PDB file of C-alpha atoms and ligand atoms in Angstrom:
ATOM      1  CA  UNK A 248     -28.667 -56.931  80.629  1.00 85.00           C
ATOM      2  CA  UNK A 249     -26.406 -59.843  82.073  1.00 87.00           C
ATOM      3  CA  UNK A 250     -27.875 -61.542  84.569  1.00 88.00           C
ATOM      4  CA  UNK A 251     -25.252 -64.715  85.457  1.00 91.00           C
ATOM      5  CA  UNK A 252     -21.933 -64.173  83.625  1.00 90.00           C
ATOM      6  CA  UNK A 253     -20.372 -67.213  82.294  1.00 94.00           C
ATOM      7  CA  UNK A 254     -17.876 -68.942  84.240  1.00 93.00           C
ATOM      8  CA  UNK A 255     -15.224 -72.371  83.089  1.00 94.00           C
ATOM      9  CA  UNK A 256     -17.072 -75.299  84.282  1.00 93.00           C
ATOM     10  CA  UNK A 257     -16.293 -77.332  87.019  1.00 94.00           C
ATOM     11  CA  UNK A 258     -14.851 -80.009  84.631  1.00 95.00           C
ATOM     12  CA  UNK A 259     -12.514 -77.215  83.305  1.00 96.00           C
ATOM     13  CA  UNK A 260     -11.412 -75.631  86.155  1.00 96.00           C
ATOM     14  CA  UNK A 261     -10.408 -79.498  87.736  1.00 97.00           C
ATOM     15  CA  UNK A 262      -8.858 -80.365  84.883  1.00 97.00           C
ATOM     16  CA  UNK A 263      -7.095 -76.695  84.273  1.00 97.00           C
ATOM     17  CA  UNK A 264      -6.315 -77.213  88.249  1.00 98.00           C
ATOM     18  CA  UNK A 265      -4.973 -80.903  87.319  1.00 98.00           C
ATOM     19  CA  UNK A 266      -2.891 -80.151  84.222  1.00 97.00           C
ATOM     20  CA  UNK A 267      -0.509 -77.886  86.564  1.00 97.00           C
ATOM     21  CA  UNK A 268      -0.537 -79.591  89.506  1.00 98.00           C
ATOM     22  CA  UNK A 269       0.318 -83.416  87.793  1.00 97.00           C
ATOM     23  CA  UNK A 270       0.106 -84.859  84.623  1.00 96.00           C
ATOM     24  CA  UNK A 271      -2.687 -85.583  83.130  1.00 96.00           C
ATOM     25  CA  UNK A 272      -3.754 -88.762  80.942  1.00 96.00           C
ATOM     26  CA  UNK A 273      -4.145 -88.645  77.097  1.00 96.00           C
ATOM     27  CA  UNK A 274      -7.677 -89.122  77.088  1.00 95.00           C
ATOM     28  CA  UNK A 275      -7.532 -86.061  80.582  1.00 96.00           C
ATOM     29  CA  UNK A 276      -5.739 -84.395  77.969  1.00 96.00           C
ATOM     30  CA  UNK A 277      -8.101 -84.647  74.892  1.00 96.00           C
ATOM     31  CA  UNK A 278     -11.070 -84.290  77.603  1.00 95.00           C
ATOM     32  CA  UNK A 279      -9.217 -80.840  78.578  1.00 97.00           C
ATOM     33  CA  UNK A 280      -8.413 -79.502  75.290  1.00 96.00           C
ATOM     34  CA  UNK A 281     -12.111 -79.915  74.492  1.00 94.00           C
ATOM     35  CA  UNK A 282     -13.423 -77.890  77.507  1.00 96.00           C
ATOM     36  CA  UNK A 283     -10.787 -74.502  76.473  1.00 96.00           C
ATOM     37  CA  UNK A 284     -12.124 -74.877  73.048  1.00 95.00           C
ATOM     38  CA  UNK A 285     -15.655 -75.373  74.195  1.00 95.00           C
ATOM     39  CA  UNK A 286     -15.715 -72.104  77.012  1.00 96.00           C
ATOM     40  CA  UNK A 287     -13.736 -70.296  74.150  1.00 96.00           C
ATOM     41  CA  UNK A 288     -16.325 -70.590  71.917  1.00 96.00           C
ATOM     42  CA  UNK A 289     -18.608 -69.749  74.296  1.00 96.00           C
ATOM     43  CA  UNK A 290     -17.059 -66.638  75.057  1.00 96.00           C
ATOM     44  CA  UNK A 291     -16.925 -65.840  70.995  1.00 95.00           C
ATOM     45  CA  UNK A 292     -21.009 -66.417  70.850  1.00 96.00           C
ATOM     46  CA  UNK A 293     -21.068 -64.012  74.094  1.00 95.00           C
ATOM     47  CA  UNK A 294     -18.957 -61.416  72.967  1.00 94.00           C
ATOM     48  CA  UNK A 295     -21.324 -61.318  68.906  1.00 94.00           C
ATOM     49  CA  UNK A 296     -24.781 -61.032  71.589  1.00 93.00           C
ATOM     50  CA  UNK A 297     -23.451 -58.147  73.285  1.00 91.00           C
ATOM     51  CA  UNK A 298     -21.872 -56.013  70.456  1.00 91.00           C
ATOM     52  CA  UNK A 299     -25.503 -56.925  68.747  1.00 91.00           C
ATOM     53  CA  UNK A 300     -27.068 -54.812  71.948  1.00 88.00           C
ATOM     54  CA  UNK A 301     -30.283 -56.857  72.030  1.00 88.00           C
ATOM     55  CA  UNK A 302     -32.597 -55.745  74.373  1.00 87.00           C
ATOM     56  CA  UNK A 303     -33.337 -58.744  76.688  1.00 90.00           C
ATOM     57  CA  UNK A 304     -31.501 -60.644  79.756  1.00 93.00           C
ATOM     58  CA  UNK A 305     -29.281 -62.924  79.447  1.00 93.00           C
ATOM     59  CA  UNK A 306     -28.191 -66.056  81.348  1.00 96.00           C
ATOM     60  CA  UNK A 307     -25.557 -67.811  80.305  1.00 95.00           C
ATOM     61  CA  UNK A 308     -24.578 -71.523  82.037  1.00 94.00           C
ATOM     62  CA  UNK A 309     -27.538 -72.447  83.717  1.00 95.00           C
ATOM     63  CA  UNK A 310     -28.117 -76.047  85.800  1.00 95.00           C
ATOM     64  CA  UNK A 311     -31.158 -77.131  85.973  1.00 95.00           C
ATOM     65  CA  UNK A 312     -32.681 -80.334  86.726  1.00 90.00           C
ATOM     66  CA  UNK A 313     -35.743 -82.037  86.008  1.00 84.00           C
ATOM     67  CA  UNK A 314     -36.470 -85.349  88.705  1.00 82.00           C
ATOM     68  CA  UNK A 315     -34.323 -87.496  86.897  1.00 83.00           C
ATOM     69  CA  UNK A 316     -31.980 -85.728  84.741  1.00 87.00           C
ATOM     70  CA  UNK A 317     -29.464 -82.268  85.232  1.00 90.00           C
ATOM     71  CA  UNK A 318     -28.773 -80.105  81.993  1.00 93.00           C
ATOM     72  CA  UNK A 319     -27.044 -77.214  81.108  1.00 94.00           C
ATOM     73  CA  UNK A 320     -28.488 -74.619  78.886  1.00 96.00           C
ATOM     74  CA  UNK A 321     -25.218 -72.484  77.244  1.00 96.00           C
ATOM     75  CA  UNK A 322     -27.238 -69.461  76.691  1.00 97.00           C
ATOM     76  CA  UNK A 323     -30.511 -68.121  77.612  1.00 96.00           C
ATOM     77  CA  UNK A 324     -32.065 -65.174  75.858  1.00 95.00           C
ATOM     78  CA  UNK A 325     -34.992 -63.920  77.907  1.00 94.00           C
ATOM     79  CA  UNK A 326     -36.510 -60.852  75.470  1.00 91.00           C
ATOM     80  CA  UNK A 327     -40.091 -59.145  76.736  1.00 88.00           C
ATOM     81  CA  UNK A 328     -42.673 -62.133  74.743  1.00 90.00           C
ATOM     82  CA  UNK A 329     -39.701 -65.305  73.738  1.00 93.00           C
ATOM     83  CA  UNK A 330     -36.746 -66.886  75.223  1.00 96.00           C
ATOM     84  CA  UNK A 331     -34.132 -68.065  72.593  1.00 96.00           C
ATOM     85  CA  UNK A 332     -32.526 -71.185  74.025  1.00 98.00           C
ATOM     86  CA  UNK A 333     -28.894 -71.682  72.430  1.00 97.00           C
ATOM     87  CA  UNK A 334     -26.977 -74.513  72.381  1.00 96.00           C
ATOM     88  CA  UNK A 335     -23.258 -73.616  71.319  1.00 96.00           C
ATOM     89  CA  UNK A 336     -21.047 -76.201  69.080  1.00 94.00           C
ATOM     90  CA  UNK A 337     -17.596 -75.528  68.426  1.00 92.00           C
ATOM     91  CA  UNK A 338     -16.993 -78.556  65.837  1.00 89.00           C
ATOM     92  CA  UNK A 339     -14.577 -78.238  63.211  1.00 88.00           C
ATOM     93  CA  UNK A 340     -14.627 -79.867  59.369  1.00 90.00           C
ATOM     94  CA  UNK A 341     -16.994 -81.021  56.967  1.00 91.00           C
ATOM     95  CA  UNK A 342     -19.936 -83.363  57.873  1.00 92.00           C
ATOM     96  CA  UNK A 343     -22.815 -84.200  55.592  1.00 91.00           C
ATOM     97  CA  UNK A 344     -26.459 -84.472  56.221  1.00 90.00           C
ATOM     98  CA  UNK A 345     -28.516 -87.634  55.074  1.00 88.00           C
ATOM     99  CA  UNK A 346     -32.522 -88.796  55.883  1.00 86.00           C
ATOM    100  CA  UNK A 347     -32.096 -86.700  59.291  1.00 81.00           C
ATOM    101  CA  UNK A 348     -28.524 -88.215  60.353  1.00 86.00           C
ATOM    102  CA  UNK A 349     -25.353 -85.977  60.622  1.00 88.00           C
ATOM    103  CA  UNK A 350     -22.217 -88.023  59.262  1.00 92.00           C
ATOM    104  CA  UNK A 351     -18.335 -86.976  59.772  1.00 89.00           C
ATOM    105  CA  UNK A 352     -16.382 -87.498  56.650  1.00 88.00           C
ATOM    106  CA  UNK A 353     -15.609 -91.257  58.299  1.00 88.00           C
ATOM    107  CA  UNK A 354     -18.982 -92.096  58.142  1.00 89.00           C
ATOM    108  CA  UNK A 355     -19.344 -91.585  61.882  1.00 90.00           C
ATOM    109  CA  UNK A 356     -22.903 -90.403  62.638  1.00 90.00           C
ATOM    110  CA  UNK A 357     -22.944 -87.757  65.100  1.00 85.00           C
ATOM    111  CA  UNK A 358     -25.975 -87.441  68.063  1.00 81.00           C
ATOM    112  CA  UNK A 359     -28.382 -84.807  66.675  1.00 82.00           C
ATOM    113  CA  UNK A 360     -27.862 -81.615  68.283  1.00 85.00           C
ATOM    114  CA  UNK A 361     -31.150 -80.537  66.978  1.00 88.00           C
ATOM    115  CA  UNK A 362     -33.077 -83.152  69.338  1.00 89.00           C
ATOM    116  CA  UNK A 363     -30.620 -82.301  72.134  1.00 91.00           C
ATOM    117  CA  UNK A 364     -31.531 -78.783  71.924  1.00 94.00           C
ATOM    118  CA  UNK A 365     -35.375 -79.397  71.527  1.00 94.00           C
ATOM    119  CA  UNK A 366     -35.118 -81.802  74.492  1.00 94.00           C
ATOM    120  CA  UNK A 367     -33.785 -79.314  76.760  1.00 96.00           C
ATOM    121  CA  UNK A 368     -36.880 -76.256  75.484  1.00 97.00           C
ATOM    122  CA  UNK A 369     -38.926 -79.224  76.654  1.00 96.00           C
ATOM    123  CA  UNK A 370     -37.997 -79.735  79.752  1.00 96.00           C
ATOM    124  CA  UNK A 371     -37.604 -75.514  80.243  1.00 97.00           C
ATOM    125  CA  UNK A 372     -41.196 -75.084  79.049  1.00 96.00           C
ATOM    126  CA  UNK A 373     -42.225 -77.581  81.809  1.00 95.00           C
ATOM    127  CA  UNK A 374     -40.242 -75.999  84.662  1.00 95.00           C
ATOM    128  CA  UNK A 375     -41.479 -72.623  83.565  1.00 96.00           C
ATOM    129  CA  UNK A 376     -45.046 -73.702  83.471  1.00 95.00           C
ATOM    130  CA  UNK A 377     -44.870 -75.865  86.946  1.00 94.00           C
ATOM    131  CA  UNK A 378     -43.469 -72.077  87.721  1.00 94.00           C
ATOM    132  CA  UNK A 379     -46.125 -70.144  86.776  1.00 94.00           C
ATOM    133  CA  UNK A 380     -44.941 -69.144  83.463  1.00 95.00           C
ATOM    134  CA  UNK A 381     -46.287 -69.584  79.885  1.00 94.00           C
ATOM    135  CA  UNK A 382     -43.868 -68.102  77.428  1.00 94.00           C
ATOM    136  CA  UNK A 383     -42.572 -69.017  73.985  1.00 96.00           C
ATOM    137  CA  UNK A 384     -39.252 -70.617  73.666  1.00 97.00           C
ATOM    138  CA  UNK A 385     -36.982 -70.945  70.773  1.00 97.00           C
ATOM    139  CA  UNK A 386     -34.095 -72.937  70.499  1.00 97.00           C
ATOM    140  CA  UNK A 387     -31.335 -72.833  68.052  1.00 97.00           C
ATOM    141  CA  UNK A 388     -28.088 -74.916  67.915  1.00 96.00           C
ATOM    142  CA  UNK A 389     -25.427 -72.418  67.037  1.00 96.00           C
ATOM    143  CA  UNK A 390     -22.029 -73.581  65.415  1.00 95.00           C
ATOM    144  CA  UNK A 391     -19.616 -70.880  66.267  1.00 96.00           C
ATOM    145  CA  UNK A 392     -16.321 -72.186  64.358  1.00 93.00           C
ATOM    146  CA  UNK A 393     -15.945 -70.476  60.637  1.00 91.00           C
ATOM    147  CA  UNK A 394     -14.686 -73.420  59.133  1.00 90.00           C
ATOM    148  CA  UNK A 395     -17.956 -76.099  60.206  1.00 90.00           C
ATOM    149  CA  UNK A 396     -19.659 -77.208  57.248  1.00 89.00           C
ATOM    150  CA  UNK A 397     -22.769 -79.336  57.102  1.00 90.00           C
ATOM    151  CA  UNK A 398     -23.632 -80.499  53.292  1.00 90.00           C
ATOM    152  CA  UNK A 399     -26.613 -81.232  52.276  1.00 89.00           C
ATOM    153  CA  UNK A 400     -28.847 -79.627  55.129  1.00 88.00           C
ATOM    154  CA  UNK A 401     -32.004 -79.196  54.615  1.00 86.00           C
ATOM    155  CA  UNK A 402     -32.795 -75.378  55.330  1.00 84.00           C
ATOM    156  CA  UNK A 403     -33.686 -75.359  59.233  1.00 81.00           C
ATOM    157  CA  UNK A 404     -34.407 -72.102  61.100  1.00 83.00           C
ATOM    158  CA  UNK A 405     -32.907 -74.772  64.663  1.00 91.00           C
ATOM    159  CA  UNK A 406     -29.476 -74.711  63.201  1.00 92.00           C
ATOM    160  CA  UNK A 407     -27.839 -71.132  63.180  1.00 95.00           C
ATOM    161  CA  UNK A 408     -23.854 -71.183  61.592  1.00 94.00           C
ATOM    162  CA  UNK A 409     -21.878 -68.277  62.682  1.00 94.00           C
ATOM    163  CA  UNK A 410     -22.039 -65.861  59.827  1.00 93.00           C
ATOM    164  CA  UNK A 411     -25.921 -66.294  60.460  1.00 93.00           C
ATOM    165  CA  UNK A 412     -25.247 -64.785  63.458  1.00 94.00           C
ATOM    166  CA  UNK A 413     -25.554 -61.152  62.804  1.00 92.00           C
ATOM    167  CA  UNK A 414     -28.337 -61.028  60.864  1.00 93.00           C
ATOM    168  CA  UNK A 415     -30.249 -63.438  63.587  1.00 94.00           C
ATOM    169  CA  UNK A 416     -29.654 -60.820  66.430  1.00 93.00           C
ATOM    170  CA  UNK A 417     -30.378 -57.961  64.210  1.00 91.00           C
ATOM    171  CA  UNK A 418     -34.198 -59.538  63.919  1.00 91.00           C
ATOM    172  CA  UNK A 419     -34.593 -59.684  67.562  1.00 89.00           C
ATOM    173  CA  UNK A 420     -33.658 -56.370  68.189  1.00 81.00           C
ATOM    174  CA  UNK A 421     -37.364 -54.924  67.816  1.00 76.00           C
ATOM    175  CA  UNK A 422     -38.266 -56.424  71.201  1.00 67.00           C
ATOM    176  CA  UNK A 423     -38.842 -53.902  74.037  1.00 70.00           C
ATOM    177  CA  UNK A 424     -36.495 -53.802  77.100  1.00 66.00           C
ATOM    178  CA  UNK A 425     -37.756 -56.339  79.544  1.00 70.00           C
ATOM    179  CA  UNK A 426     -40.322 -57.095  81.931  1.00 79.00           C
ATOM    180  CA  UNK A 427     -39.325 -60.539  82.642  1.00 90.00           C
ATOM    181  CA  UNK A 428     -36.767 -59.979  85.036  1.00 91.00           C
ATOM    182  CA  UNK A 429     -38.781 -61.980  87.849  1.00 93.00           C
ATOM    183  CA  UNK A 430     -39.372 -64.792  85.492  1.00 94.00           C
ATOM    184  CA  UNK A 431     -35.004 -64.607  85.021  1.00 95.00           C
ATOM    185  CA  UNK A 432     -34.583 -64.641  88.752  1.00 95.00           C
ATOM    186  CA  UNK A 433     -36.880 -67.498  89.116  1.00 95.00           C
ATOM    187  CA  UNK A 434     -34.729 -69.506  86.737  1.00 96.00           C
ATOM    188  CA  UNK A 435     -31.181 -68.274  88.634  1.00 96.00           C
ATOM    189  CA  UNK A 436     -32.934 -69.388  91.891  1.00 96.00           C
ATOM    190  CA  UNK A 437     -33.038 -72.684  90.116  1.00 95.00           C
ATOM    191  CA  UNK A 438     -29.513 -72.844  89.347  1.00 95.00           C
ATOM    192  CA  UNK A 439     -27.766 -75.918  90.598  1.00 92.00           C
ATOM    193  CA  UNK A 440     -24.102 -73.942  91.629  1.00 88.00           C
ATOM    194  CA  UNK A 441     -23.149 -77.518  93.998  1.00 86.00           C
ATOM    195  CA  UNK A 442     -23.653 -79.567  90.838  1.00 87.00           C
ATOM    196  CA  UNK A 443     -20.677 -82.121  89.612  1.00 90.00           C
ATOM    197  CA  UNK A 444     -20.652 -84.091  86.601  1.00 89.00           C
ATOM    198  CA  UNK A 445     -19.646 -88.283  87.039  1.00 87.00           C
ATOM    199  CA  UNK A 446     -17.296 -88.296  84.642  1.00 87.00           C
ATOM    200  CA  UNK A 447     -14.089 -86.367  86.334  1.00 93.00           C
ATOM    201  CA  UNK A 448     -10.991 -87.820  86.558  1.00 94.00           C
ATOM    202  CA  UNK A 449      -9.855 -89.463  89.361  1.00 93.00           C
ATOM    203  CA  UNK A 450      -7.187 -87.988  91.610  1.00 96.00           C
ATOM    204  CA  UNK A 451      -5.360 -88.309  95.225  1.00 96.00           C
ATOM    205  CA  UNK A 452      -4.124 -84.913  96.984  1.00 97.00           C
ATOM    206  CA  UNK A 453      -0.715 -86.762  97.531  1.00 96.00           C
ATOM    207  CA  UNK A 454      -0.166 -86.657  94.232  1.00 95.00           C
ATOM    208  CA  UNK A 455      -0.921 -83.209  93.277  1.00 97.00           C
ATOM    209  CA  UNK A 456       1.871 -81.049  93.688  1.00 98.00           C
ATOM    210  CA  UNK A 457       1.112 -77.921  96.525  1.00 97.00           C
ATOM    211  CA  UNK A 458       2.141 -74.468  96.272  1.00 97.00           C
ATOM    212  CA  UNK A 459       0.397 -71.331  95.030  1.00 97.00           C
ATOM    213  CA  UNK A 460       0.210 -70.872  91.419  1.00 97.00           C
ATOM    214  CA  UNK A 461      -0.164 -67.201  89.301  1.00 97.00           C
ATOM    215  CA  UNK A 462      -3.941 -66.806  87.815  1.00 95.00           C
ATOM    216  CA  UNK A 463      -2.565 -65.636  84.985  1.00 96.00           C
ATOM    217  CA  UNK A 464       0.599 -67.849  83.872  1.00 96.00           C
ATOM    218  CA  UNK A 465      -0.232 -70.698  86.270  1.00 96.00           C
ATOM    219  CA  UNK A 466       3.442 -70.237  87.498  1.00 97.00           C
ATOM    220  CA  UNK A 467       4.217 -71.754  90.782  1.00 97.00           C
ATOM    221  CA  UNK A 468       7.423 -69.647  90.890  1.00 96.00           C
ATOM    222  CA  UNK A 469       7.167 -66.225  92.723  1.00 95.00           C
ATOM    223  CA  UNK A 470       8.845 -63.825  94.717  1.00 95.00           C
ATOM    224  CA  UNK A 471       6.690 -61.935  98.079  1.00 90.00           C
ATOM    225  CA  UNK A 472       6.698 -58.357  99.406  1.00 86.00           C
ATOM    226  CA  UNK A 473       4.813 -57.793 102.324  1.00 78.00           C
ATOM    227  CA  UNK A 474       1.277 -57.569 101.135  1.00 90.00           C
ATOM    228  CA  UNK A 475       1.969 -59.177  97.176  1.00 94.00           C
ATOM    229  CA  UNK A 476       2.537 -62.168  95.056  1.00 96.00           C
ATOM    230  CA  UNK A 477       4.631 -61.366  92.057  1.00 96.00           C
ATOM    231  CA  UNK A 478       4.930 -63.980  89.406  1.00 97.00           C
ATOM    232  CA  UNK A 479       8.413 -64.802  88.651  1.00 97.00           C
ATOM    233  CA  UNK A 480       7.488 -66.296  84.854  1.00 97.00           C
ATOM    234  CA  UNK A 481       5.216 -63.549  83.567  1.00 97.00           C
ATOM    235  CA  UNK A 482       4.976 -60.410  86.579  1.00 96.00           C
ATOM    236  CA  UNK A 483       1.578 -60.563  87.492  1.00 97.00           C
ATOM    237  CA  UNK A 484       1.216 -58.978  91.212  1.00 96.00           C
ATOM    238  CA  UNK A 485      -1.518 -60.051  93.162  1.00 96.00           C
ATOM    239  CA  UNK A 486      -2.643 -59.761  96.703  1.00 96.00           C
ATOM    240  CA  UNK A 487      -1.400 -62.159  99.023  1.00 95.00           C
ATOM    241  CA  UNK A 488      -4.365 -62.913 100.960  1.00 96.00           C
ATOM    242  CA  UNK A 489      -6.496 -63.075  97.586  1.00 96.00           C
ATOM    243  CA  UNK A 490      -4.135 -66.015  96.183  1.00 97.00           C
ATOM    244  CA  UNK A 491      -4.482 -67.507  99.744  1.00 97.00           C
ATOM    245  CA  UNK A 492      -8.200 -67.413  99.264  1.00 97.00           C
ATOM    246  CA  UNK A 493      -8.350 -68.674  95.576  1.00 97.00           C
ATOM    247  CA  UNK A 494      -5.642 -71.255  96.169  1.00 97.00           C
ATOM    248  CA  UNK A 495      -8.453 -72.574  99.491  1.00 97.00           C
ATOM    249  CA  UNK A 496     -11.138 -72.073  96.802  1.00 97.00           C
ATOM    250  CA  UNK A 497      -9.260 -74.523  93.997  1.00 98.00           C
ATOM    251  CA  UNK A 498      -8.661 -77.505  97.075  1.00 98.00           C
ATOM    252  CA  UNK A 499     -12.421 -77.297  97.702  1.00 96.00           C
ATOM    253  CA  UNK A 500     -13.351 -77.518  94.262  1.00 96.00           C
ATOM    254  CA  UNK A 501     -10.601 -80.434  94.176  1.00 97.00           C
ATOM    255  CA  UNK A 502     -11.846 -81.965  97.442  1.00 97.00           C
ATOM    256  CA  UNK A 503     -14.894 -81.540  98.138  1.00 94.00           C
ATOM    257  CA  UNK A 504     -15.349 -83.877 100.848  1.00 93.00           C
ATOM    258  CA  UNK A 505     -12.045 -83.128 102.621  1.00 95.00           C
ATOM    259  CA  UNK A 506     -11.989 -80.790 106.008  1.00 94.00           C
ATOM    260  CA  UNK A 507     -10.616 -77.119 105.381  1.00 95.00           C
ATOM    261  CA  UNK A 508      -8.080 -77.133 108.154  1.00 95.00           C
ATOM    262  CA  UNK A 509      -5.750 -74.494 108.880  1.00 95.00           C
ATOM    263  CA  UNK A 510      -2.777 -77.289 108.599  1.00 95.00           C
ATOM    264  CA  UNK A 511      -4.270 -78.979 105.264  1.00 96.00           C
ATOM    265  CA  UNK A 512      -3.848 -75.145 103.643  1.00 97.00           C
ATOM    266  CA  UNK A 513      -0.508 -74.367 105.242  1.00 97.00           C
ATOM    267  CA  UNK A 514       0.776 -77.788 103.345  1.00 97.00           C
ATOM    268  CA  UNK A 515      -1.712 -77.108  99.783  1.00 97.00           C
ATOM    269  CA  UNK A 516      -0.210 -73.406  99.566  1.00 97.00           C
ATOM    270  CA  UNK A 517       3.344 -75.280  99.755  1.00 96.00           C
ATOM    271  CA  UNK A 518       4.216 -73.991 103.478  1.00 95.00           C
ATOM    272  CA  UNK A 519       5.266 -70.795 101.657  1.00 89.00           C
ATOM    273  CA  UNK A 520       3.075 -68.575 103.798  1.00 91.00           C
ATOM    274  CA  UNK A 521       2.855 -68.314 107.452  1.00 93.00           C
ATOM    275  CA  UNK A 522       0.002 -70.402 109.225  1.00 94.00           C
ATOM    276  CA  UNK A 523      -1.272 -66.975 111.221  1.00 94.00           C
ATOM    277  CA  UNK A 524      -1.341 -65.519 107.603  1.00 94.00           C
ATOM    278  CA  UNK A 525      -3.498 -68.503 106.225  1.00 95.00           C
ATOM    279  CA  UNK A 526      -5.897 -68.215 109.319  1.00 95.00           C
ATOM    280  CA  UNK A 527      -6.430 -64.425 109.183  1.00 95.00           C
ATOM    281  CA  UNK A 528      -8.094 -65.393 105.139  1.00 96.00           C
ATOM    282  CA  UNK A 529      -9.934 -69.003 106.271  1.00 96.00           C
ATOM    283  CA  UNK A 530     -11.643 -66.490 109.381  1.00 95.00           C
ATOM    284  CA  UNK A 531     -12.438 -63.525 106.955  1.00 96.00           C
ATOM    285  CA  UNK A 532     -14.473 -65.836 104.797  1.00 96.00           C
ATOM    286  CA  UNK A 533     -15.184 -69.054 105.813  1.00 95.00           C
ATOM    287  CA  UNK A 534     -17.493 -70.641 109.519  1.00 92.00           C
ATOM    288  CA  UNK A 535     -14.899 -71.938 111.878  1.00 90.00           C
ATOM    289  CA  UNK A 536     -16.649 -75.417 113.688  1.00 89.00           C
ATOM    290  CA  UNK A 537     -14.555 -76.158 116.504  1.00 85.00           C
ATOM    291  CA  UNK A 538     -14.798 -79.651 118.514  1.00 79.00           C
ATOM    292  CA  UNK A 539     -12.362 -80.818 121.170  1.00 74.00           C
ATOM    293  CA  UNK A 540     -11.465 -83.043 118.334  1.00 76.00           C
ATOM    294  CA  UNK A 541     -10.972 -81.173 115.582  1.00 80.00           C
ATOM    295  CA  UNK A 542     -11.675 -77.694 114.295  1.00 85.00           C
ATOM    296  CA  UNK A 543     -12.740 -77.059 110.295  1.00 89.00           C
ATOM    297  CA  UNK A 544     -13.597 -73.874 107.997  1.00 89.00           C
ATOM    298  CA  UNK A 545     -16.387 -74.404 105.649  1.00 87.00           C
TER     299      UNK A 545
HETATM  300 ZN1  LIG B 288       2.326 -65.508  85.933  1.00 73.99          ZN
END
């Protein structure tokens, strides 16, 4: 049972946003690349759980924070007596293992996954218990690229490599279907959905370029019929209104502090569609606050 679907972070979907809408730096682009391969092979670990039909729910994504500290678990098992904690790693190469350390083949020593992981069941097991809850967890780091190789590791039962996979799931599938659901919903309550990491890149709205773009293609080029969208690059059709409201959705995950204003969208979804049209989507889902001054959607 899925409980929260995994979604691109909100790095991924700035930088995604960015990469179309201006150019982004070498180290933007690096920083990007990273994220696709990262949700990809997030989405690879997903789609091994679910063919492996374990019975348990599962949470993938979830920001939490303890008083001084946010952290994201990638994937939370919840079965009916454990919850497997995994921590997904899509490195590439050969590294080599040495009194504890992980080295690259340039002798670069790389931060211990293992303690990352065990840090995080830590701070779970205390939220759970400051919850009510005492229940085993388990956490494993999984590396989810075929051609990862760590020499010399000692055998660990944290560390699972991606043809371990399989067999893993295949031991867990004796648990009964679940009676932890409140314990799951307690832990999606918990979820921090306004969280944004420090480290995005920096960017001014004059400099993006406006218009609506496909959400397939990211095309900017399109041609309208009354009630579509149709990309001109790869033929997607979508509702108008819908790419209205996804294109106000991307400027308020760009801008977060910045007033939703029937103007500011008219000008972000390139002046391409009629200011009545764009006020007809920011009414059917957003609060109009209206001051003699100035009137905003949020
Ligand atoms: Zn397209």
């Amino acid at each position: 049972m899925i409980l929260k679907e995994r979604t691109k972070s909100v790095t991924h979907r700035i930088l995604e946003s960015l990469d179309h809408r201006t150019t982004l730096s070498p180290s933007e682009k690096i920083q990007y690349d990273n994220q696709i391969k990262g949700y990809a092979g997030e989405l690879e670990f997903d789609n091994k759980l679910k063919d492996a039909r374990v019975p348990g729910i599962l949470i993938s994504d979830l920001l939490l924070s303890t008083k001084d500290t946010s952290y994201q678990i990638d994937s939370l098992l919840i079965t009916d007596t454990r919850i497997y904690l995994y921590e997904i790693k899509n490195y590439t190469g050969s590294y080599h293992y040495k009194d504890g350390d992980i080295y690259s083949d340039s002798g670069h020593l790389i931060q211990s996954p293992v303690n990352q992981v065990e840090r995080k069941r830590a701070y779970l097991h205390n939220l759970l218990l400051n919850n009510g809850y005492h229940i085993e967890i388990i956490a494993h780091v999984v590396y989810i690229t075929p051609n990862f190789y760590i020499y010399s590791l000692p055998k660990t039962s944290s560390i699972l490599f991606v043809g371990q996979l399989t067999s893993h799931f295949e031991s867990l599938s004796s648990h009964q279907e679940n009676k932890n659901l409140k314990l799951a919903n307690t832990l999606i309550a918990l979820h921090d959905a306004s969280y944004r990491p420090t480290n995005l890149p920096n960017y001014l709205l004059t400099e993006l370029k406006n218009g609506t773009m496909c959400s397939k293609c990211f095309s900017f080029a399109y041609t309208t019929s009354r009630q579509c969208r149709t990309c001109s690059k790869c033929g997607y059709r979508e509702n108008s209104a819908e790419v209205i409201h996804r294109s106000i959705e991307e400027f308020r995950l760009l801008f977060p502090e910045k007033p939703v204003t029937k103007k500011g969208i008219y000008d972000w979804c390139g002046k391409d569609w009629s200011e009545s049209r764009i006020k007809r989507v920011l009414k059917k889902h957003y609060q109009l606050h209206s001051s003699s001054r100035s009137s905003y959607y949020d």
